[in-house]
Short mmCIF file of C-alpha atoms and ligand atoms in Angstrom, two decimals:
data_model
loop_
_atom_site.label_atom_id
_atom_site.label_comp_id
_atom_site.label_asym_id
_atom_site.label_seq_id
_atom_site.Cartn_x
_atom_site.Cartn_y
_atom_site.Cartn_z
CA UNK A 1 17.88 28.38 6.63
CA UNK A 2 20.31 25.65 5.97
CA UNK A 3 19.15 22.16 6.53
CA UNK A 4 20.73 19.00 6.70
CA UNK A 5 19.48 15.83 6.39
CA UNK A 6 21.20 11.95 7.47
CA UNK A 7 19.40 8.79 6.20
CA UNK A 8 18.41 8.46 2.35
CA UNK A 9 16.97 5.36 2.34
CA UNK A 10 13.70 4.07 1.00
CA UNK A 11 11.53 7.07 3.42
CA UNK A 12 14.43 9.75 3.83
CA UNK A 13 15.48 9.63 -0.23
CA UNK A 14 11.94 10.66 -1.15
CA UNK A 15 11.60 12.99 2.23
CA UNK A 16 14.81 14.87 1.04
CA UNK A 17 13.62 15.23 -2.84
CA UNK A 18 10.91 16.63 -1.83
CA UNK A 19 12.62 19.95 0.16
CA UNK A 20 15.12 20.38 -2.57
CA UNK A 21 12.30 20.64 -5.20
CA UNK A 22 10.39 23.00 -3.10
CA UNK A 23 13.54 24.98 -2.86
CA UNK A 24 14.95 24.27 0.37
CA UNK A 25 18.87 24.60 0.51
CA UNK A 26 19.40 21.00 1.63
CA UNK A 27 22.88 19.05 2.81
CA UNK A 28 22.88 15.47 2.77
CA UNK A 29 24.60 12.74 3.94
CA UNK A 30 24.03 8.78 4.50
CA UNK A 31 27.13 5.90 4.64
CA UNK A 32 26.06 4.93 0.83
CA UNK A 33 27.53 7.09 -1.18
CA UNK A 34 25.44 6.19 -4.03
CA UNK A 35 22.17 7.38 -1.85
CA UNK A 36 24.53 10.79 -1.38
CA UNK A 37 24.77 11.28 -5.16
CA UNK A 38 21.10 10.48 -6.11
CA UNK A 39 20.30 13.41 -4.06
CA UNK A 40 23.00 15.73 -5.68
CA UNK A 41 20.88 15.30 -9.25
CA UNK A 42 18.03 16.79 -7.72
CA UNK A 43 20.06 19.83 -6.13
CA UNK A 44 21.44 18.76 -2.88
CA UNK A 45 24.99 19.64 -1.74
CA UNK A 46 26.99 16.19 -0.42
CA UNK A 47 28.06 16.28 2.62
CA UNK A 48 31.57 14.36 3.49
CA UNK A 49 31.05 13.65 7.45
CA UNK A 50 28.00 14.24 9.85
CA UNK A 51 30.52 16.34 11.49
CA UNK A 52 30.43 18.80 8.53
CA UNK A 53 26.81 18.58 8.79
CA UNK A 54 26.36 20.22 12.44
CA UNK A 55 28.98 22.59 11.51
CA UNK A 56 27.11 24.46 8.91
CA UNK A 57 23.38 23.74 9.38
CA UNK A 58 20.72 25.51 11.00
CA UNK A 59 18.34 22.74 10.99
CA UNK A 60 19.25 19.05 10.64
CA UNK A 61 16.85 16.32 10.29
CA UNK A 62 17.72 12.32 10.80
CA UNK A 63 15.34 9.51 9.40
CA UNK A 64 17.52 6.10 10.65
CA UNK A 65 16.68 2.72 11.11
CA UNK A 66 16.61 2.26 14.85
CA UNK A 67 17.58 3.75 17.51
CA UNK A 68 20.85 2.61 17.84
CA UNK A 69 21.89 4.11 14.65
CA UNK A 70 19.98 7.72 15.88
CA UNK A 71 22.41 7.83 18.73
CA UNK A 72 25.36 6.63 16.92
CA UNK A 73 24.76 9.75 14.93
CA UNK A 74 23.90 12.07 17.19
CA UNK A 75 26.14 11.46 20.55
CA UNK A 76 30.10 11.17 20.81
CA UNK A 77 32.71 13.14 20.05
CA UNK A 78 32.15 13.08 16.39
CA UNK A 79 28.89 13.20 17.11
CA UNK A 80 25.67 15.93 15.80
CA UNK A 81 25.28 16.90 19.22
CA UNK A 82 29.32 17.50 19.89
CA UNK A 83 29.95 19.91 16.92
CA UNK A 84 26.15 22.04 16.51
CA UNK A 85 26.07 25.32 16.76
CA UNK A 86 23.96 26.94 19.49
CA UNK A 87 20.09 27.18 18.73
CA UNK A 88 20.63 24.24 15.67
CA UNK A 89 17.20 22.44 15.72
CA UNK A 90 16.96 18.55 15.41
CA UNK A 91 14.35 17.11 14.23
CA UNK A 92 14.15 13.14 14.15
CA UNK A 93 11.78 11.71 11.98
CA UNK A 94 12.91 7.61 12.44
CA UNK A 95 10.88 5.44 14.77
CA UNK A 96 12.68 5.12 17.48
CA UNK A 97 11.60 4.50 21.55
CA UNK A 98 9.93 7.03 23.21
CA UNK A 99 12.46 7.19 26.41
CA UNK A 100 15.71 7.19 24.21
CA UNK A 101 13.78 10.13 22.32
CA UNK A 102 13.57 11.97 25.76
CA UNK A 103 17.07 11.52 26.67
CA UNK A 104 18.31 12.56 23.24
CA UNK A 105 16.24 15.72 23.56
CA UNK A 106 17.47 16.72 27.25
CA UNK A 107 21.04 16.26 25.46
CA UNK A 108 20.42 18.42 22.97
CA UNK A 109 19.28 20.95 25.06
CA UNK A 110 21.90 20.98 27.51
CA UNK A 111 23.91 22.04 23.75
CA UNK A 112 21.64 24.61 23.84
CA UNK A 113 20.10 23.31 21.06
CA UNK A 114 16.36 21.96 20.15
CA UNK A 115 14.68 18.58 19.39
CA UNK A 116 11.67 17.83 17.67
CA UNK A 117 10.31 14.08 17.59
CA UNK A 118 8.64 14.05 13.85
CA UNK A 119 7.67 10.20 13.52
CA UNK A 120 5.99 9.74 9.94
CA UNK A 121 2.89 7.44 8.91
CA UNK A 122 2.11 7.34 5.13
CA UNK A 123 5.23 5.00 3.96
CA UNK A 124 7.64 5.16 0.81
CA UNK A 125 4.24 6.59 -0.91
CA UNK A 126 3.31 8.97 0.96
CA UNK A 127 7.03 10.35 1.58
CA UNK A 128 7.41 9.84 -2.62
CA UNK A 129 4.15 12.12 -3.21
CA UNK A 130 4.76 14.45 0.15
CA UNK A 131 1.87 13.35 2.20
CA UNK A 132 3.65 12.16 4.92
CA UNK A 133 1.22 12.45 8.76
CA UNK A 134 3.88 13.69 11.08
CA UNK A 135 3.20 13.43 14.91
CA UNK A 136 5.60 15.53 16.75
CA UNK A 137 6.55 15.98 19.82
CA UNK A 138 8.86 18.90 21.60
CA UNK A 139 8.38 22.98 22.61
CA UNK A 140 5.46 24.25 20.12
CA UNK A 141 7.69 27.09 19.35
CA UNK A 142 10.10 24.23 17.39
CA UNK A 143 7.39 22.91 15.89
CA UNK A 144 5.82 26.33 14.76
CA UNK A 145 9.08 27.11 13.23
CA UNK A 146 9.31 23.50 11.40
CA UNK A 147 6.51 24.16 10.42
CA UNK A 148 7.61 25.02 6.63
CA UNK A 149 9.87 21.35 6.46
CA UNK A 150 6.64 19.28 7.81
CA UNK A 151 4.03 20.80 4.89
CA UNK A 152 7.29 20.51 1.97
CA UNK A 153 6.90 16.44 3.08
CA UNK A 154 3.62 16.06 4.61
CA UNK A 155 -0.10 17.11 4.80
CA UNK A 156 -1.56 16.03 8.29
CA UNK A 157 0.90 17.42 10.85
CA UNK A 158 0.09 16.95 14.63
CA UNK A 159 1.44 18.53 17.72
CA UNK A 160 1.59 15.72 20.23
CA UNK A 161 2.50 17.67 23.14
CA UNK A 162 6.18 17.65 24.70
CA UNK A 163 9.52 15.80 24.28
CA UNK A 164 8.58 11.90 23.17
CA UNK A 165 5.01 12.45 22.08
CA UNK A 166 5.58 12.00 18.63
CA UNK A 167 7.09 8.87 19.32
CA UNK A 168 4.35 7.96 21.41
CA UNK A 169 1.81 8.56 19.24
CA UNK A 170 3.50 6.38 16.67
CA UNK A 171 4.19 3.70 18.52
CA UNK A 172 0.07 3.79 19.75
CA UNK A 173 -1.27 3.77 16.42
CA UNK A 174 1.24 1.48 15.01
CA UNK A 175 0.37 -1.35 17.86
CA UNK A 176 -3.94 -0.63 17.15
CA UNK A 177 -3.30 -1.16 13.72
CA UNK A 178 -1.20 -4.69 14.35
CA UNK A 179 -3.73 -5.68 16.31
CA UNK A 180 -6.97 -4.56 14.16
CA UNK A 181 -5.10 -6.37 10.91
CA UNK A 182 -4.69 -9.50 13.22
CA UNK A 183 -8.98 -9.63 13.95
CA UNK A 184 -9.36 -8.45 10.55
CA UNK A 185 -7.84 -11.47 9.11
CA UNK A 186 -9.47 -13.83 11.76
CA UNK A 187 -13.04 -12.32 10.73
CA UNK A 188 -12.05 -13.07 7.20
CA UNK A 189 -10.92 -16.98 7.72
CA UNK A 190 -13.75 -17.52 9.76
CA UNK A 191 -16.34 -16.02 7.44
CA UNK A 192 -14.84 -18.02 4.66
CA UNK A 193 -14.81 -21.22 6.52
CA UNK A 194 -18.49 -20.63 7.46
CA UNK A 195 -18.95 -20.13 3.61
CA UNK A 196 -18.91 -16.65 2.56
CA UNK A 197 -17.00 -15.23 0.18
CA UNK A 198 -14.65 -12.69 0.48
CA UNK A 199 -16.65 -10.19 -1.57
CA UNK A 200 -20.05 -10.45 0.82
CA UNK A 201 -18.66 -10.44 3.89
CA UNK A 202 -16.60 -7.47 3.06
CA UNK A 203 -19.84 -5.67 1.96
CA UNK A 204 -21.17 -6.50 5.54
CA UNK A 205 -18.59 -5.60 7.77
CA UNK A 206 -17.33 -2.39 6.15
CA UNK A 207 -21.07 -0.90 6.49
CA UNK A 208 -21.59 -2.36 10.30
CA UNK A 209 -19.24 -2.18 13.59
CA UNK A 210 -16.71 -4.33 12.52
CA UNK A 211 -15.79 -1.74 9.53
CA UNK A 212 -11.86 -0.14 10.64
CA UNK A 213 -9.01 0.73 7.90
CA UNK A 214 -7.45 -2.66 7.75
CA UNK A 215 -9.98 -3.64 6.48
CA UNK A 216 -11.95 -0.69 4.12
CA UNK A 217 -7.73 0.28 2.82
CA UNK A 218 -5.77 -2.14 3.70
CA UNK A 219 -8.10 -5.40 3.02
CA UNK A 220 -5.99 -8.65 3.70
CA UNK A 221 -8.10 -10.51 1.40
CA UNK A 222 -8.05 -10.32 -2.51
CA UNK A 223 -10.36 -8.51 -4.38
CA UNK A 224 -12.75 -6.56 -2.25
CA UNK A 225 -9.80 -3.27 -1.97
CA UNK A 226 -8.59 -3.54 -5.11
CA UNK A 227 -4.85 -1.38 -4.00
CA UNK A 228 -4.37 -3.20 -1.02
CA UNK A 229 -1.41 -5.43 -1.45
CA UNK A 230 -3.21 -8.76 -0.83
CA UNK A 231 -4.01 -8.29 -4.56
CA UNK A 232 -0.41 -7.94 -5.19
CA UNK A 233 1.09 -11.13 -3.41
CA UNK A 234 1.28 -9.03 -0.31
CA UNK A 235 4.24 -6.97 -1.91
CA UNK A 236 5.11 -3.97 0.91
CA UNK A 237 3.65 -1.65 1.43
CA UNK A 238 4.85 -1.89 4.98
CA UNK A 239 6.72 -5.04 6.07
CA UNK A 240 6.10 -7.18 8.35
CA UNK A 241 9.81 -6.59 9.81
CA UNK A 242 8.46 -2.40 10.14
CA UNK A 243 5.51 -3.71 11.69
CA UNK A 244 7.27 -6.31 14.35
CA UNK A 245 9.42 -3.12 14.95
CA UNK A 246 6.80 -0.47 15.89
CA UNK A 247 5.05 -3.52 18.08
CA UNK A 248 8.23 -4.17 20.14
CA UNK A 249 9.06 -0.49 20.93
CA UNK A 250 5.39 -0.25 21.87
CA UNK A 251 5.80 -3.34 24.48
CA UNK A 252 9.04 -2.01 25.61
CA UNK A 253 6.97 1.23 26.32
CA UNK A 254 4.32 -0.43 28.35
CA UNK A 255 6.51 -2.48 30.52
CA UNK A 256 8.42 0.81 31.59
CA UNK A 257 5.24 2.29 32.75
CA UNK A 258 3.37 -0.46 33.93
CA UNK A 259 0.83 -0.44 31.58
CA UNK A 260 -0.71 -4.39 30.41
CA UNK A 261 -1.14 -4.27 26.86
CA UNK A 262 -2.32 -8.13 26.08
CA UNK A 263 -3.60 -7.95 23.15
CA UNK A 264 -0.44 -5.76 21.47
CA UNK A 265 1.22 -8.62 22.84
CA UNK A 266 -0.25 -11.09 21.51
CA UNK A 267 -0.04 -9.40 18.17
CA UNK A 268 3.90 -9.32 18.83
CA UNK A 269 3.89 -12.69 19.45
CA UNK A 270 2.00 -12.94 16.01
CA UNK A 271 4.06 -11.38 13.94
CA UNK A 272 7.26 -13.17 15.69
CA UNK A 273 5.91 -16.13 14.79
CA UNK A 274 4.83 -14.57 10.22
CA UNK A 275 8.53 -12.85 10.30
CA UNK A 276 10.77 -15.94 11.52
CA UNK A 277 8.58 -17.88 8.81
CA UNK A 278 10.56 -16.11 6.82
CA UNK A 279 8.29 -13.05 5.41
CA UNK A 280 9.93 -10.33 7.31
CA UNK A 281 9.82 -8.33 3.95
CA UNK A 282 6.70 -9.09 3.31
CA UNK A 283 3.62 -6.79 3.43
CA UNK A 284 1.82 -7.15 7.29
CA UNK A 285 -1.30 -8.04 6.09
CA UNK A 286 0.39 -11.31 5.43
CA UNK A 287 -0.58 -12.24 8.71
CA UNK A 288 -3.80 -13.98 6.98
CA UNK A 289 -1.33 -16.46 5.88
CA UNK A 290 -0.45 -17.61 9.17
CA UNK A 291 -4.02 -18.12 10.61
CA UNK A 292 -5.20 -19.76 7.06
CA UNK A 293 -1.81 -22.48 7.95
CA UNK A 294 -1.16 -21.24 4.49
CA UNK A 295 2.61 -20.79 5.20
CA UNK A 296 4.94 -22.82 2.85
P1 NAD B 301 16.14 2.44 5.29
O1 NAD B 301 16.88 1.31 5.94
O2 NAD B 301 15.61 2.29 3.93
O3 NAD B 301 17.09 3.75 5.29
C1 NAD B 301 17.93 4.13 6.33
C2 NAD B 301 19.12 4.88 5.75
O4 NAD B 301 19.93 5.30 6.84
C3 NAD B 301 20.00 4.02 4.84
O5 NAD B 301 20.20 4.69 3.61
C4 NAD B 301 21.30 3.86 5.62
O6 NAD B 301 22.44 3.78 4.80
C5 NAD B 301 21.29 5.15 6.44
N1 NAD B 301 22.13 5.09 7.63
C6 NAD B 301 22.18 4.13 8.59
N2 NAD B 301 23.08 4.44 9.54
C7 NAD B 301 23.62 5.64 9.17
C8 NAD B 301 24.61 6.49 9.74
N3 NAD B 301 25.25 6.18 10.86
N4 NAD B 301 24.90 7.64 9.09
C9 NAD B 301 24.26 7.97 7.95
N5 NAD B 301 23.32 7.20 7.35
C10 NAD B 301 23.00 6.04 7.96
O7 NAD B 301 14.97 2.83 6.33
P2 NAD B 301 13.57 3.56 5.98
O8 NAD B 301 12.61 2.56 5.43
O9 NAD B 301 13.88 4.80 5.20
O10 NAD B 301 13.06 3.94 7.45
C11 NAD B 301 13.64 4.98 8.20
C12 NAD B 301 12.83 5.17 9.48
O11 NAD B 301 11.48 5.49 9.14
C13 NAD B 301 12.76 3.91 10.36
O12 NAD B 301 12.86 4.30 11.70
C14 NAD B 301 11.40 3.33 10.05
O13 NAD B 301 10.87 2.58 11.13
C15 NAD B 301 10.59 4.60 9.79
N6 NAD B 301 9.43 4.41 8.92
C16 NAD B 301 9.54 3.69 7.77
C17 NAD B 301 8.42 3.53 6.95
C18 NAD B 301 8.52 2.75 5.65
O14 NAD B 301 7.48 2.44 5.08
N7 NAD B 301 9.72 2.42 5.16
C19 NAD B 301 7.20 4.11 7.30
C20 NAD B 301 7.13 4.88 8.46
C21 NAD B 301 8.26 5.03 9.28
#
């Protein structure tokens, strides 16, 4: 099985490594050529064009920025989709919106190819040490015979169901967890303003209903999770840019099915406010800055 994979950056760099050391036979290709050549050390073959790419892989995995850049790569003449060969397999691990991920898969299989959705959770460190989550989406028998890629790069690995899922998924979690950092980080001011210290109230809250993972791994505060980057100057992690991402594609989502979503948009309208402050790429859990008015 020949694979190919477009997008080394900070996730698809480490994603990458990580199937050439476990012996996959792995093509790569990305517009910085320097990204292209870091992966040749570890055993990848460089790839000159995408084009070359769909021509001589049986499987070819993308992990872009947006969605813009997905399709860029993947439609028009020199396109993925224009030059496959018949029964290639896609897979798509970037965070993109969950209706552009259905159209791109109904394109690819009027190619009479496949598409998987494979949106990751578990950032640069998880894709680094290969314990990526994947939440996929697409025919199980694609994601049965993926299977292999998802455990070289991951360890929890969900079927979400069909075309989109995976995105889906993603886009769910990622707006909960916006939204749980934001009343994390109000419980915290408040509790400090009504004099306890960050320390106590932590104690409290993580052993009675208020305890979620923003708060027991992810603690806003200093101190109380002592690998959680508010004891590191809130240095990402996962920015605040990521996280303004996920929330917009997830308000996009609800507004194309009806759906009112008021306090994911709210926490949109949150972390508008933290990244135009300037602290796009800064960790999320900077949001605590904002409601302490402890922005410079
Ligand atoms: P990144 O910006 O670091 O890397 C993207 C790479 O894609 C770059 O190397 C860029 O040169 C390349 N690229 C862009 N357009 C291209 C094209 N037309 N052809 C070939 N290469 C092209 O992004 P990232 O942090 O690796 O994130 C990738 C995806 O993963 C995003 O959708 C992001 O939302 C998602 N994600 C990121 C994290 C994280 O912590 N960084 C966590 C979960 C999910």
């Amino acid at each position: 099985m020949k694979i190919g994979f477009i997008g080394l950056g900070h996730m698809g760099a480490p994603m990458a490594t990580n199937l050439c050391q476990k012996g996959f036979d792995v093509t790569v290709f990305d517009l910085v050529p320097q990204a292209i050549e870091t992966l040749v050390t570890v055993g990848a073959t460089a790839a000159l064009t995408i084009t070359s790419i769909a021509q001589c892989c049986d499987v070819i995995i993308t992990m872009l920025p947006q969605g813009e850049h997905v399709e860029a790569v993947c439609t028009g003449d020199n396109g993925l989709f224009a030059h496959a060969k018949p029964g290639t397999l896609f897979i798509d691990c970037s965070s993109i919106a969950v209706d552009m991920t259905r159209q791109l898969a109904k394109l690819a299989i009027s190619k009479d190819c496949s598409h998987l959705d494979a949106p990751v959770s578990g950032g640069m460190i998880g894709a680094i040490n290969g314990t990526l989550t994947f939440m996929v989406g697409g025919e199980l028998s694609d994601f049965t015979r993926a299977m292999c890629l998802f455990e070289a790069m991951g360890i929890h690995i969900f079927h979400a169901g069909g075309h989109g899922n995976g995105q889906a998924a993603k886009i769910c979690n990622n707006m909960l967890l916006g939204i749980s950092m934001i009343g994390t980080s109000e419980a915290f001011v408040l509790a400090n303003k009504l004099g306890l210290d960050n320390q106590t109230f932590f104690d409290i809250a993580s052993n009675a209903s208020g305890q979620c993972w923003s708060m027991t791994h992810y603690c806003p505060v200093p101190g109380p999770v002592p690998t959680s980057p508010a004891n590191h100057a809130h240095q990402p992690g996962f920015t605040t840019a990521m996280m303004l991402k996920d929330l917009r594609l997830s308000q996009t989502a609800a507004a194309q099915v009806g759906v009112s979503t008021p306090l994911g948009a709210s926490a949109m309208a949150l972390y508008t406010l933290l990244n135009n402050h300037g602290l796009a790429q800064t960790d999320f859990s900077a949001i605590i800055k904002l409601l302490q008015g402890d922005l410079k």
